C-alpha positions in Angstrom: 105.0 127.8 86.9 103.7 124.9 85.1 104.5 121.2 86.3 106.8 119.0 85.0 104.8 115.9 84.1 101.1 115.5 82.8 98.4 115.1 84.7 98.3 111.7 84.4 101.5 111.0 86.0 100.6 113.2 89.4 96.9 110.8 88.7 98.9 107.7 88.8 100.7 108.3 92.0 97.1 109.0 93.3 95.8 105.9 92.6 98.5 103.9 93.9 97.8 105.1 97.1 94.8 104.8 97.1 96.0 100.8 96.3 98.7 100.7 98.6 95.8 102.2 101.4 94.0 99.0 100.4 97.0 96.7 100.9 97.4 97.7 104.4 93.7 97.5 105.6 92.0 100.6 104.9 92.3 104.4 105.7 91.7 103.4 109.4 94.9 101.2 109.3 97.3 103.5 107.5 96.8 106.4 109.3 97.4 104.1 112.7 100.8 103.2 111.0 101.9 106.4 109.9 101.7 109.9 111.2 98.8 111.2 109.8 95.2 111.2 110.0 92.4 110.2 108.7 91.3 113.0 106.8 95.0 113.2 105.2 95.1 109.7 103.9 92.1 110.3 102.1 92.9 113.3 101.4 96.2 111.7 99.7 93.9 110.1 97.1 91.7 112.4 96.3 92.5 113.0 92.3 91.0 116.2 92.3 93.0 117.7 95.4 96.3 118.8 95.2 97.8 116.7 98.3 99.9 114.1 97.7 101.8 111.5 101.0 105.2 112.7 102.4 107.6 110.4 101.2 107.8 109.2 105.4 104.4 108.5 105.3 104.8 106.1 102.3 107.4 104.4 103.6 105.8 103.6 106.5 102.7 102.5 104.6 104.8 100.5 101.6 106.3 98.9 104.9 103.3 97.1 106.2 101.3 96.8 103.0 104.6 94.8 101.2 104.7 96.6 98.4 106.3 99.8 97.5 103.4 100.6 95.3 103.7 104.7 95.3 107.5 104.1 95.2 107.0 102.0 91.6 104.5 104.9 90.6 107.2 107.2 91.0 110.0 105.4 89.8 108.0 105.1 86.7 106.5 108.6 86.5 110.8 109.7 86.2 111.7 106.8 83.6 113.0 104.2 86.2 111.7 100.8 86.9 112.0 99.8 90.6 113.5 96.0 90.9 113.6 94.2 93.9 116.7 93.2 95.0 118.0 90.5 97.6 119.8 91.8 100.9 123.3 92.8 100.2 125.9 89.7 101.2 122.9 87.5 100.3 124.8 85.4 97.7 128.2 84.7 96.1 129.6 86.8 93.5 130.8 83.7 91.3 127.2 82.2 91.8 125.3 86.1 90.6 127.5 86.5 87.4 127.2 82.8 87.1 123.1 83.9 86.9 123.8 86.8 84.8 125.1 84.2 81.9 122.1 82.2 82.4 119.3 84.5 82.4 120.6 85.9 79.5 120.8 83.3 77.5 117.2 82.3 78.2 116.9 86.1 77.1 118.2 85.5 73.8 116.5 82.1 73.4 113.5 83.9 73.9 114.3 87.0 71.7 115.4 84.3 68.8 112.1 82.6 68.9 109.8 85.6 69.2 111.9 87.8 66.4 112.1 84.8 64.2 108.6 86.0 62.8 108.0 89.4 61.2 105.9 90.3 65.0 106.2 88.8 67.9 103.4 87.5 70.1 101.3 88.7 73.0 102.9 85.8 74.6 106.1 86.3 73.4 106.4 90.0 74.1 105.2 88.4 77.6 107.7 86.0 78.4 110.4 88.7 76.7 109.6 91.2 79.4 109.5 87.8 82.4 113.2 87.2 80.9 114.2 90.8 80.8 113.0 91.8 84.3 114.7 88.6 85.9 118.1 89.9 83.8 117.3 93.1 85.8 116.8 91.5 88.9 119.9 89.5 89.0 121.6 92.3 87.8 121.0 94.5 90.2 122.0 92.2 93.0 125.0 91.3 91.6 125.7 95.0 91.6 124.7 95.5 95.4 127.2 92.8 96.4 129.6 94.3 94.3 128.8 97.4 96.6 128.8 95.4 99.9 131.5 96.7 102.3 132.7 94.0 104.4 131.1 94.2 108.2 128.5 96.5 106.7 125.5 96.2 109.3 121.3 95.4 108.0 121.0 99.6 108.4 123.5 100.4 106.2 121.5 101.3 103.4 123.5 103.3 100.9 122.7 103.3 97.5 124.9 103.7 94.6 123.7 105.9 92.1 122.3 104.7 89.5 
């Protein structure tokens, strides 16, 4: 059976292992976080083997490097952009939408610039994609409140489907 993505794809979740092995200290240091060796975490980024991390194992990693680096990889790899999102309760619901208006309008004061010309900047394509990915942001928190059940504890971590 062949795969379902190019190379490349399975390539890029290799290296950002190998970058998020980095982040936390070094092969030495991930395999004292997680639950494998030594030989297995470099095993995880060799491109030419056909290992890849359990998803535990990155978890644990992404955890105490700070950044869900092989998560983003993923994400990517199945047409999803990972966005960081504030706890859920962390804000008022009046105050996110409120944020929503705002950071769209700086969207479209940016988009009306940029697309005033035939083709848009570097830097405007740049600050188009800053504006976008705060929209996103603040979007996505505003939708976690939303999902908020009162007296929900910190573990409660359900996700609603996207």
């Amino acid at each position: 059976m062949q795969r379902p993505h190019a190379p490349v794809a399975y390539n890029a979740l290799k290296t950002a292992w190998k970058c998020l092995v980095q982040d936390v200290g070094g092969v030495e240091a991930v395999a004292a976080c997680t639950r494998v060796n030594l030989t297995l975490v470099s095993q995880y980024g060799n491109v030419y083997g056909d290992r890849f991390a359990p998803i535990d194992v990155v978890m644990d990693a992404e955890t105490v490097g700070g950044t869900p680096l092989v998560t983003a990889a993923l994400a990517r790899a199945q047409g999803y952009l990972l966005v960081p999102v504030a706890p859920r309760g962390a804000g008022d619901l009046s105050v996110k939408l409120a944020e929503i208006g705002r950071d769209v309008a700086a969207l479209f004061a940016t988009a009306a610039s940029a697309l005033g010309r035939a083709e848009p900047t570097d830097a405007e394509r740049d600050a188009l994609v800053r504006e976008l990915d705060e929209v996103a942001r603040v979007a996505t928190e505003t939708r976690m409140l939303l999902f908020a059940r009162p007296g929900a504890g910190a573990d409660d971590r359900r996700v609603p489907r996207p």
